Every structure is written in C-alpha cells, then in structure tokens.
mmCIF file of C-alpha atoms in Angstrom:
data_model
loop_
_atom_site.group_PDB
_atom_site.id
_atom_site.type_symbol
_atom_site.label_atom_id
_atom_site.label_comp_id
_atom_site.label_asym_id
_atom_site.label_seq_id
_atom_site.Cartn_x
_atom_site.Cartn_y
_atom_site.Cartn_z
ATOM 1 C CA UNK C 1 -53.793 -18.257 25.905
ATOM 2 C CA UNK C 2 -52.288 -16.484 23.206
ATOM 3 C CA UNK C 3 -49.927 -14.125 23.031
ATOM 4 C CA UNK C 4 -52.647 -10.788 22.033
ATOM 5 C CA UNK C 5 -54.504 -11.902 25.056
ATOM 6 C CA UNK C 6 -51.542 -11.887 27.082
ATOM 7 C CA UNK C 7 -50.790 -8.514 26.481
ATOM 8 C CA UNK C 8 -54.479 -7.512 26.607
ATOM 9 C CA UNK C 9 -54.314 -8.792 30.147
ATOM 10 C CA UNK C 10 -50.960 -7.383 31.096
ATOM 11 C CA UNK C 11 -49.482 -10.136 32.413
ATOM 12 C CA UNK C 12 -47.339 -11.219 29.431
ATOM 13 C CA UNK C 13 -45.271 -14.007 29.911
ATOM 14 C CA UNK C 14 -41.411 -13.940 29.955
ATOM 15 C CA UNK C 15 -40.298 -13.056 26.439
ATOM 16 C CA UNK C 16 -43.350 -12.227 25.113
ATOM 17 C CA UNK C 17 -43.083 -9.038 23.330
ATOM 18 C CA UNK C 18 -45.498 -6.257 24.550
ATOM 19 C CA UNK C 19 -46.278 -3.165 22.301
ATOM 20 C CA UNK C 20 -44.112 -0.511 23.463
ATOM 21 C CA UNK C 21 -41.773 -2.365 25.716
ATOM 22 C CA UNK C 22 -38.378 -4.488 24.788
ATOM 23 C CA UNK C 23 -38.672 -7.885 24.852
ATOM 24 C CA UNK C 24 -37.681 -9.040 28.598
ATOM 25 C CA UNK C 25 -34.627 -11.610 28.445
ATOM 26 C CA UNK C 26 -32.647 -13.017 31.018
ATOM 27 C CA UNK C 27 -29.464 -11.372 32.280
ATOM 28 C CA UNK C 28 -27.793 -13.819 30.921
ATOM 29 C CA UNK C 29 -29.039 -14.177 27.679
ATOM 30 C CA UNK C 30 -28.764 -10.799 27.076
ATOM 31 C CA UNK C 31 -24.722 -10.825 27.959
ATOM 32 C CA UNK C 32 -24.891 -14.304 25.640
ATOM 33 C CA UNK C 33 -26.575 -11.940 22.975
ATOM 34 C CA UNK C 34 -24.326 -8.876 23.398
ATOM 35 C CA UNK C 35 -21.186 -11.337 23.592
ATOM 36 C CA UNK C 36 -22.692 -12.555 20.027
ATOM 37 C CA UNK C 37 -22.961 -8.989 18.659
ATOM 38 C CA UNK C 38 -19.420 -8.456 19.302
ATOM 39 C CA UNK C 39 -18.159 -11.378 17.937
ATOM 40 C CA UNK C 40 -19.950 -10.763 14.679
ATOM 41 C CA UNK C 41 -18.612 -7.045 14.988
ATOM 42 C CA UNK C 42 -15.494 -8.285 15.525
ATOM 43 C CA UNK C 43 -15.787 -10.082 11.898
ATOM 44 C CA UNK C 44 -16.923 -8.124 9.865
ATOM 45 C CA UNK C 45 -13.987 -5.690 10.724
ATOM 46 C CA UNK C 46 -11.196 -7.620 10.027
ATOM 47 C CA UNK C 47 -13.030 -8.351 6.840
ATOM 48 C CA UNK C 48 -13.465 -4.628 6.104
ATOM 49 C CA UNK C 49 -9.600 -4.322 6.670
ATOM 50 C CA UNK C 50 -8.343 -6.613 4.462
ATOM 51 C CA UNK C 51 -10.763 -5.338 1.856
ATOM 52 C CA UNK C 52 -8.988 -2.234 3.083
ATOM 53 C CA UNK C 53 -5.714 -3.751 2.237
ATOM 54 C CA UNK C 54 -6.377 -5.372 -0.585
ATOM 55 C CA UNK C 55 -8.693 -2.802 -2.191
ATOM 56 C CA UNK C 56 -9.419 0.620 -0.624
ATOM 57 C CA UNK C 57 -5.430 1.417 -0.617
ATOM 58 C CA UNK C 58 -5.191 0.790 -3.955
ATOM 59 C CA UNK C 59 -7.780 3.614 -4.871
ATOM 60 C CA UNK C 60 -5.514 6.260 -2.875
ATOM 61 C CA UNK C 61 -2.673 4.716 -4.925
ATOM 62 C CA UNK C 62 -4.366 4.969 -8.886
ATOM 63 C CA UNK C 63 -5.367 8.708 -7.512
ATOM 64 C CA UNK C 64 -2.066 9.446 -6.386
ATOM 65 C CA UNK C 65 -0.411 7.820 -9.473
ATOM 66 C CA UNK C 66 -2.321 10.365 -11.821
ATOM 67 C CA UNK C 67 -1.773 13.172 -9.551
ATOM 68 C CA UNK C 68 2.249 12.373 -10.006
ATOM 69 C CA UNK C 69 2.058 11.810 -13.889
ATOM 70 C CA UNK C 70 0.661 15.186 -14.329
ATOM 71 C CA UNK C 71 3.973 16.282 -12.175
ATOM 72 C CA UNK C 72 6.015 14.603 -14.190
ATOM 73 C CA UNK C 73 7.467 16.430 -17.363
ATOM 74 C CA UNK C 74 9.480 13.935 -19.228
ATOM 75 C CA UNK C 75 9.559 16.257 -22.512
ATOM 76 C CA UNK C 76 13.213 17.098 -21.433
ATOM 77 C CA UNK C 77 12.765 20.705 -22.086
ATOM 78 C CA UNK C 78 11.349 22.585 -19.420
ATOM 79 C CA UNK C 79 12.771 20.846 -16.588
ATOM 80 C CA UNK C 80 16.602 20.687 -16.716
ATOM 81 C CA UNK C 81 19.262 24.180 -16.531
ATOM 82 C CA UNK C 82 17.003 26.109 -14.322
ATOM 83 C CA UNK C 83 20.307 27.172 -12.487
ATOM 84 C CA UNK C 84 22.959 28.502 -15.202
ATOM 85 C CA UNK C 85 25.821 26.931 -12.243
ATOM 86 C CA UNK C 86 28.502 25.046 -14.726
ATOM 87 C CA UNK C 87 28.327 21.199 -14.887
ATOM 88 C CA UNK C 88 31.460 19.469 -13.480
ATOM 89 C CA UNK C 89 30.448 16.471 -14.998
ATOM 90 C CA UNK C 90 28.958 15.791 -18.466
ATOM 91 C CA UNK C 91 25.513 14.836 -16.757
ATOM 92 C CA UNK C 92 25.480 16.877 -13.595
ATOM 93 C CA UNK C 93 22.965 19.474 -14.421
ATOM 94 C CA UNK C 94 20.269 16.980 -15.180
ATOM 95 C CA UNK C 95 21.800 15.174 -11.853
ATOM 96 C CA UNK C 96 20.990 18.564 -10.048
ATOM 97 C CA UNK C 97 17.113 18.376 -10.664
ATOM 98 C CA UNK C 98 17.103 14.857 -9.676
ATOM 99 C CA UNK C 99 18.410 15.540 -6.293
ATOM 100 C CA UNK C 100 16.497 18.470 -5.808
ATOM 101 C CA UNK C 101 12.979 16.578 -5.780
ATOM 102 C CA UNK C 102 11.333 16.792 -2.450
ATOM 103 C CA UNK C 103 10.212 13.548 -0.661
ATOM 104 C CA UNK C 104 7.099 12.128 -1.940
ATOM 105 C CA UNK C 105 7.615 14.253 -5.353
ATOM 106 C CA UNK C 106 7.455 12.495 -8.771
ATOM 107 C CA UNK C 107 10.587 10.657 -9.714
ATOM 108 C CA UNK C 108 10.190 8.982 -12.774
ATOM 109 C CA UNK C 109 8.590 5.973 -14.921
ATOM 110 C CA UNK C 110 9.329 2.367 -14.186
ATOM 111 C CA UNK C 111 8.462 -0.104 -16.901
ATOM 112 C CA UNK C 112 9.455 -4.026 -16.492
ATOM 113 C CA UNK C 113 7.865 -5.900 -19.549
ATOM 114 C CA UNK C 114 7.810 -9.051 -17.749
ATOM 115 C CA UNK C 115 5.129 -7.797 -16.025
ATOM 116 C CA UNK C 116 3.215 -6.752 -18.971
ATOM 117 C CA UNK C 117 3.763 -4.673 -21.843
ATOM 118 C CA UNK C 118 1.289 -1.844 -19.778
ATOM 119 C CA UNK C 119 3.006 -2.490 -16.580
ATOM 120 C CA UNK C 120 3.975 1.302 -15.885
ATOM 121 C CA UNK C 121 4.079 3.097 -12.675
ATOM 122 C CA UNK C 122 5.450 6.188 -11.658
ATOM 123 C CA UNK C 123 8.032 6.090 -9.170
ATOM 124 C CA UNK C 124 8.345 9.053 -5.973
ATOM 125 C CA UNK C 125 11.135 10.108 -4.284
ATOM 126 C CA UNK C 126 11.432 8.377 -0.683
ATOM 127 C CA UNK C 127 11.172 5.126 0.731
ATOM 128 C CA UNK C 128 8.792 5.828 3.757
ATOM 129 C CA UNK C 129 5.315 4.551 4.310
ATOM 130 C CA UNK C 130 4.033 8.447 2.952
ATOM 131 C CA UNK C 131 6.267 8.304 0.297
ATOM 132 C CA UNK C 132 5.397 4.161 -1.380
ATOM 133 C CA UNK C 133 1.109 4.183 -0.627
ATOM 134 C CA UNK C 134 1.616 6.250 -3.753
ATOM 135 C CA UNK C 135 3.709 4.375 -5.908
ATOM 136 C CA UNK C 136 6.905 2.693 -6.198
ATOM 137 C CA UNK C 137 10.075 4.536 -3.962
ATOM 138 C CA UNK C 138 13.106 5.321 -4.757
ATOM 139 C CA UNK C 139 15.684 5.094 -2.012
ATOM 140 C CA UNK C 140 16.729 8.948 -1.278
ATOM 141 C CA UNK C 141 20.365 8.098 -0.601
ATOM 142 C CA UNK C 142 20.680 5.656 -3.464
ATOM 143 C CA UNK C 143 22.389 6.699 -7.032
ATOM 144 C CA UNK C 144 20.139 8.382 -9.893
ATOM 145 C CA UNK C 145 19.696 6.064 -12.940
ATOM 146 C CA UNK C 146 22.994 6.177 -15.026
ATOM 147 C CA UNK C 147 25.131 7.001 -12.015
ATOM 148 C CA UNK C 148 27.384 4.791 -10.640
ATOM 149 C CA UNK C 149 26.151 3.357 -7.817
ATOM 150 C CA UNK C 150 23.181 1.798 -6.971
ATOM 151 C CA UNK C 151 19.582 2.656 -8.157
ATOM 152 C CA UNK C 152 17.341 1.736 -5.519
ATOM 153 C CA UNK C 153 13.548 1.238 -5.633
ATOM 154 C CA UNK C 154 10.882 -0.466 -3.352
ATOM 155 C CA UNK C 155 6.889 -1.050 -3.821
ATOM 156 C CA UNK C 156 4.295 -2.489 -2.634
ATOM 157 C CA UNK C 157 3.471 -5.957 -3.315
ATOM 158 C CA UNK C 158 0.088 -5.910 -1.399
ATOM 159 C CA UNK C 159 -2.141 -3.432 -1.328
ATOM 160 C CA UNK C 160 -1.726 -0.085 -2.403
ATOM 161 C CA UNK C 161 -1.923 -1.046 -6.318
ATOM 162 C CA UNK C 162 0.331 -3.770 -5.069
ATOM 163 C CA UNK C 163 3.337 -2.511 -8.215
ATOM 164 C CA UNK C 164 5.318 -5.160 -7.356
ATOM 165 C CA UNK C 165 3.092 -7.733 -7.016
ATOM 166 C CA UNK C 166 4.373 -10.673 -9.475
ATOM 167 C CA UNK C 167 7.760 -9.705 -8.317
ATOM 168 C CA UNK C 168 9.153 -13.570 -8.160
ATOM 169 C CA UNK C 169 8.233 -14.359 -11.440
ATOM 170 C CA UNK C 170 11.530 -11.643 -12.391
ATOM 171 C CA UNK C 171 14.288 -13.716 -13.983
ATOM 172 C CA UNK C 172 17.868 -13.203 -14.500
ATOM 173 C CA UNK C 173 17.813 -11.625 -17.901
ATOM 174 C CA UNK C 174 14.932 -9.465 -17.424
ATOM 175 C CA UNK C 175 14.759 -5.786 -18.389
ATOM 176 C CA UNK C 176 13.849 -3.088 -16.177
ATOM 177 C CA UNK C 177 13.800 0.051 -17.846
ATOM 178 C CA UNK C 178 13.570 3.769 -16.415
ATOM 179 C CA UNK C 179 12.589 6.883 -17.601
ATOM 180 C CA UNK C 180 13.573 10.406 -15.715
ATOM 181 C CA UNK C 181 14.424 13.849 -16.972
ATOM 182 C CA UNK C 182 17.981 12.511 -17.523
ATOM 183 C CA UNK C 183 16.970 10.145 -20.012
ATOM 184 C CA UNK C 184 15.939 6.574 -20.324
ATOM 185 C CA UNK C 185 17.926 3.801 -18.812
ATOM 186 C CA UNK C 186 17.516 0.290 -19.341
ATOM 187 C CA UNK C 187 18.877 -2.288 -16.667
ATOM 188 C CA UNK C 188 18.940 -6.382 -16.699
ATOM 189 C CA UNK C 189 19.023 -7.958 -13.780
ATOM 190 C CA UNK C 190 21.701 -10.412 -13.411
ATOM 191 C CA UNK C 191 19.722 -11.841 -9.790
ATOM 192 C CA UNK C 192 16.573 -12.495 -9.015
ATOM 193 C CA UNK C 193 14.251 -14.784 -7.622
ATOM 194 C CA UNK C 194 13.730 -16.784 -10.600
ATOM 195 C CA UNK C 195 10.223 -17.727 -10.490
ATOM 196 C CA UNK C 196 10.884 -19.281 -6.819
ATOM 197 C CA UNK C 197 8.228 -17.763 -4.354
ATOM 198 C CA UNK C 198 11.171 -17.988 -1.949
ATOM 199 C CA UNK C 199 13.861 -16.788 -3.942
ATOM 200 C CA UNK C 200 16.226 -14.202 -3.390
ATOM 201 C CA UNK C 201 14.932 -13.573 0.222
ATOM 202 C CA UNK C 202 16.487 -11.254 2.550
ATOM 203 C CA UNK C 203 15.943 -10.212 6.417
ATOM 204 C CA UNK C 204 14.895 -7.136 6.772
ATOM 205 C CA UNK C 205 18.091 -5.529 8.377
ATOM 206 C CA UNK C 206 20.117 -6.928 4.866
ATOM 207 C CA UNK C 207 20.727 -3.355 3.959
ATOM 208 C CA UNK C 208 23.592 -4.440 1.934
ATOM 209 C CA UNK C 209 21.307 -5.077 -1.693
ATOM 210 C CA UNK C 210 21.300 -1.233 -1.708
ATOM 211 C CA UNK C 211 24.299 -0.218 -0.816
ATOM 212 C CA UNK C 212 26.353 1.568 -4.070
ATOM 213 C CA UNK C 213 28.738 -1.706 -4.346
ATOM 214 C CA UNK C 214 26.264 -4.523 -3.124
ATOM 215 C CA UNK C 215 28.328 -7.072 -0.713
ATOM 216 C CA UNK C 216 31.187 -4.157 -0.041
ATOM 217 C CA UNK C 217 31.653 -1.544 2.621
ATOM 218 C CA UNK C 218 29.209 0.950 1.989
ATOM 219 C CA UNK C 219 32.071 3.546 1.190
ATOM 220 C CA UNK C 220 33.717 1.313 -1.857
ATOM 221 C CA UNK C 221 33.915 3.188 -5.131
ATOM 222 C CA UNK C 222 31.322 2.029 -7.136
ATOM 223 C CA UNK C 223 32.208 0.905 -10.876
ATOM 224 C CA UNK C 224 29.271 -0.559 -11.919
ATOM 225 C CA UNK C 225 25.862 1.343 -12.820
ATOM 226 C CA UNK C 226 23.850 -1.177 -11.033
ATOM 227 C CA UNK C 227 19.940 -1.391 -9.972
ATOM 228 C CA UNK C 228 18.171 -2.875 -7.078
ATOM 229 C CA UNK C 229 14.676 -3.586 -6.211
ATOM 230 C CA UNK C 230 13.277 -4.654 -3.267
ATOM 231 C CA UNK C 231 9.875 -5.573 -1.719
ATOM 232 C CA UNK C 232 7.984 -7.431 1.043
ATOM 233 C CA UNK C 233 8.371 -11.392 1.857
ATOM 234 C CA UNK C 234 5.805 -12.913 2.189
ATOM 235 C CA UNK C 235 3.587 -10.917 -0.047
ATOM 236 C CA UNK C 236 0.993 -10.595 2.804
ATOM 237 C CA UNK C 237 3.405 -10.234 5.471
ATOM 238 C CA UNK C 238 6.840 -7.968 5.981
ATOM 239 C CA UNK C 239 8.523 -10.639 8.560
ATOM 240 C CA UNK C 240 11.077 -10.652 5.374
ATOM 241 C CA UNK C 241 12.160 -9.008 2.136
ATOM 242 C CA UNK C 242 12.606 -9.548 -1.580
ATOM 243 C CA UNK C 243 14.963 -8.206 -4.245
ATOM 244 C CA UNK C 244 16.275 -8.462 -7.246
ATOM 245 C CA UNK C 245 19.266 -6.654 -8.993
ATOM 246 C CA UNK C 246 20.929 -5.837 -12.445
ATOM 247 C CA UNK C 247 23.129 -3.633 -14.241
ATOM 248 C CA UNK C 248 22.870 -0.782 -16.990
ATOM 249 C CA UNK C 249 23.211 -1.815 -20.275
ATOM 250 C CA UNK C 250 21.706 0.902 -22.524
ATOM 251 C CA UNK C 251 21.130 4.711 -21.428
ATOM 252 C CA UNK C 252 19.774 7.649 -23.771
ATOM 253 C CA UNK C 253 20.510 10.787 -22.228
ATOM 254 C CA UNK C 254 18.180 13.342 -23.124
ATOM 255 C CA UNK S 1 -26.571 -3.287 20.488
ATOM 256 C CA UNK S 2 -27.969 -3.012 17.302
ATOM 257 C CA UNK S 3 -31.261 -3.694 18.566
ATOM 258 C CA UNK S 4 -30.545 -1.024 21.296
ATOM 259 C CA UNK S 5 -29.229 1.223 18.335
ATOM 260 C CA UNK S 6 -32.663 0.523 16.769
ATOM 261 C CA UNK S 7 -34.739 1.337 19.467
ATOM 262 C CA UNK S 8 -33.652 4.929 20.294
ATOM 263 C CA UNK S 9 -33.794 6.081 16.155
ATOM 264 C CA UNK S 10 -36.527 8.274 15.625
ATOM 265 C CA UNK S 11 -39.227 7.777 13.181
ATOM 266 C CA UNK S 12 -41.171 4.833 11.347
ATOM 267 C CA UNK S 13 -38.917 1.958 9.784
ATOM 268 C CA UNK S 14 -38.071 3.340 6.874
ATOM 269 C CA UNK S 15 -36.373 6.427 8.052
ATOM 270 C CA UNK S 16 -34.590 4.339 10.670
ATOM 271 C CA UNK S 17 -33.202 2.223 7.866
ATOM 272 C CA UNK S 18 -31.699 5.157 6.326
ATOM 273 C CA UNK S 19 -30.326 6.390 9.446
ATOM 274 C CA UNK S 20 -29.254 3.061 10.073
ATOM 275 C CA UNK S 21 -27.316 3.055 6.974
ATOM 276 C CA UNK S 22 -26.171 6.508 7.062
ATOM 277 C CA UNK S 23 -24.566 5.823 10.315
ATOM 278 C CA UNK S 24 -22.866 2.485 8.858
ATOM 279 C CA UNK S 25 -21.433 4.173 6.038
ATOM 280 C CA UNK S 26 -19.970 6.550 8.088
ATOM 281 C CA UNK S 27 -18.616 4.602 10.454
ATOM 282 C CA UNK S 28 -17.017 2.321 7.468
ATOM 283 C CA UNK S 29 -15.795 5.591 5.916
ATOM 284 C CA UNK S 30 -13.858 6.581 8.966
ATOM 285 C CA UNK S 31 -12.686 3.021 9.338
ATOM 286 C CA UNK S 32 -10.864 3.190 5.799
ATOM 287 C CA UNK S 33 -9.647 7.608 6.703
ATOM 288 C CA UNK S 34 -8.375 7.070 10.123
ATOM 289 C CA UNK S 35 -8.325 3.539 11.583
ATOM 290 C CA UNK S 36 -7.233 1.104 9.093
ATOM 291 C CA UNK S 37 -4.592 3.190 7.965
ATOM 292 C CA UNK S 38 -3.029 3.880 11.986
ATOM 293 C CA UNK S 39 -3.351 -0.289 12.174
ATOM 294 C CA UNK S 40 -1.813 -1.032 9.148
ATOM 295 C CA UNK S 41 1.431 1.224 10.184
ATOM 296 C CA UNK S 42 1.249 0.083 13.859
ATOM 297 C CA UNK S 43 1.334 -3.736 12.427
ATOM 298 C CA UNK S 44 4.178 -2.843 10.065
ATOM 299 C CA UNK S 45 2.459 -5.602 7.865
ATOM 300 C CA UNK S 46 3.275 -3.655 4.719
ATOM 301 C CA UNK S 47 7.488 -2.958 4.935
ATOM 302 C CA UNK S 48 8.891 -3.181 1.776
ATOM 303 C CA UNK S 49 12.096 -0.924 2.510
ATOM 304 C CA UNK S 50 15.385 -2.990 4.010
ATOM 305 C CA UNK S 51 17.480 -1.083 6.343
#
C-alpha cells in the first residue's frame, strides 16, 4: 500500500504525512527533536557572538573613530585660550582644555610605528567600557602628555577594532608618539613585553603601572614624564593584564 | 520549533521564506543591539583597565 492510498483511505500509518495535518511523531521523538533544535540554537549563538566580538564591535568602533576625528581639532588654533584666566605655568592654558574634555570626548592621536606606519587611532577621554568600545582610553586621573606624571592609556586588544592588538610584539626601545592640542609628544618605552606573549603581565588589581611614580606611593612627586599602556591578558580573555611603559624624550608644544 | 514556526506563517513558500528571513535578521540584529553587548559586560571578558 502506498503512501497516496493511505491517505486516500484515511488510515495513514504512523508518520506518514497527510495533506493538511503535521506529521504524527512520538512524544518522545518529538522532545528528542526539540532537544536537537536547541542544541543547534544553542550553536549557532555562541557563533554569532564571537563574530560579535570579533567583528560586529569593531564596526561601532571604525564609526565611532570617525565620529571623534571630526571632534578633534589638532590645528592648534581654535581650541586653546578660550578663558583669558593667566597661566601659572608655561603650559597650563593648553593643560586647561585637556582637563576640561568630558568622558568619552576626543582626546588625541596615538601613533606607535611598530605597529605600522598607518597604525593611528584616536584616543577618548575615560577608561570605562562606554568610554574604550570607541577607541583607545586615556585614564581620567592620569597626567596629560608632557606633564609629569604618568600618561595612561588602555585599548582593546579583541574586538572593538582590537587597537592594541599586536601589543607583545612592543619592545624596549619602541616609540609611542602622541598628538593633542598641547602638542606632539614622543615617548620610548623603556619596558615592555618584548615579543613574549606572556611578558610584562600584571593582575588586574596591579594598579601601580599607572600610578604618577610607577612602584611608589601614589602621592610621590613625580620627576619623570613617563607613559603607560595597558591592555587585556590573554588577548581573548581579561583573567589578567598587559602593559608596557616609557618615558618622554621629545615634545613640540604647539 | 522551526517547523512549528513554519507551520503557522501565512502564505505559499515563498512568502514564508521571506518572513522566515525577515524574522531571522531581526532577531540577529537585536542579538548584536541589546544582547551581545549586556553579555559581553556581564562576562567582563573584555577588561583592559587595571585598578
């Protein structure tokens, strides 16, 4: 009997398919079946988040980047002596409209050759997660570039344009060089992770890298112009960080 | 599910497809807006900052 003829005589056998009707399937097939869904469900999700990771937040990032080099006005003209308050120090004015910048506004340009000779992001002011899925952050209570003190930055190495991510191939040596309305400033590191995967890690609670005399009580005087970055260890994981530091040795004040 | 999901869209195949899709893309859109996003913070599996 086949299967037409089945139907014809509506008496269709178990799982035969009548016009109309759902195939009829054990109850236990069908929660083996609907188990099976889920599983695959279950799949292809975490594959659509890490091509979230590794590729959707990166979009928001080169968006975000433009958006912030159109905020950026590193022509030195318009930007500095809004206020006509006196400078107390021979740079404070510029200072000033540093330390005026909202979170999340546009900082300035980082540019390590080592990375590339195009390697150029813009950096935003504030370290939280709002503040670095747009670009590299600079730490809010860290020095301005120049200062004395401590120039902190963090990025991504993962996702979100991932800025930072050949950060272990920085050597001792290297040049990291930042632009802001106060000039440009050009740092080499003096540690870094040397081309080791593993080098220069940190736990995450090592707040000491940024502090304005690293290895010192956070309220030494600082005599050194120095600059720290740091990022995730591993690169696909945060169970540690990463850094790498140096010290001014060239500034052109605008 | 999918088959049930199948089932109760209207019209001939075609149009179901398109609904089908439709629906997919939006659920993959709000994946990327809303969820992924809320998991990737609640993870912490992106902390670059020390401190």
């Amino acid at each position: 009997m086949t299967m037409r003829e089945q139907a014809e005589t509506g008496q269709p056998r178990s799982g035969a398919r009548v016009r109309g009707t759902p195939p009829r399937r054990s109850v236990p097939a069908m929660i083996a079946g609907g188990f099976g869904e889920l599983l695959l469900t279950a799949g292809a999700l975490v594959l659509l988040f890490v091509v979230y990771l590794l590729w959707g937040t990166g979009l928001q990032t080169a968006a975000a980047q433009d958006d912030l080099r159109g905020q950026l006005d590193l022509g030195g003209s318009a930007s500095s002596s809004q206020d006509g308050s006196s400078p107390d120090e021979s740079d404070s004015s510029s200072d000033r409209s540093l330390d005026e910048l909202a979170l999340g506004d546009a900082y300035g340009i980082i540019r390590i050759p080592r990375f590339g000779d195009d390697w150029e992001w813009v950096i935003v002011q504030g370290v939280e997660d709002d503040d670095l899925r747009n670009g590299p952050g600079h730490y809010p209570d860290s020095a301005n570039p120049g200062e004395l003190g401590n120039f902190a930055v963090a990025a991504h190495r993962s996702g979100h344009g991932e800025p930072f991510a050949p950060f272990p191939r920085l050597h001792v040596g290297d040049i990291v060089e930042i632009e802001t309305v106060d000039g440009t400033f050009v740092y080499k590191l003096d540690d870094a992770p040397d081309g080791d995967s593993d080098g220069n890690r940190i736990s995450i609670s090592d707040s000491w890298v940024v502090d304005p005399v690293p290895g010192q009580p956070r309220d030494a005087e600082p005599v050194e112009k120095r600059i720290t970055l740091t990022t995730c260890w591993p690169r696909f994981g945060s169970s540690h960080r990463m850094y790498a530091t140096g010290v001014l040795i060239e500034e052109e004040q605008r | 599910m999918y088959a049930w999901v199948w089932r109760h869209l209207p019209g001939p195949w075609p149009v179901r497809l398109v609904i089908f899709l439709i629906l997919l893309a939006a659920i993959v859109y709000a994946l990327f807006i809303w969820v992924f996003p809320w998991v990737e913070e609640t993870l912490e599996i992106s902390e670059v900052t020390v401190g």
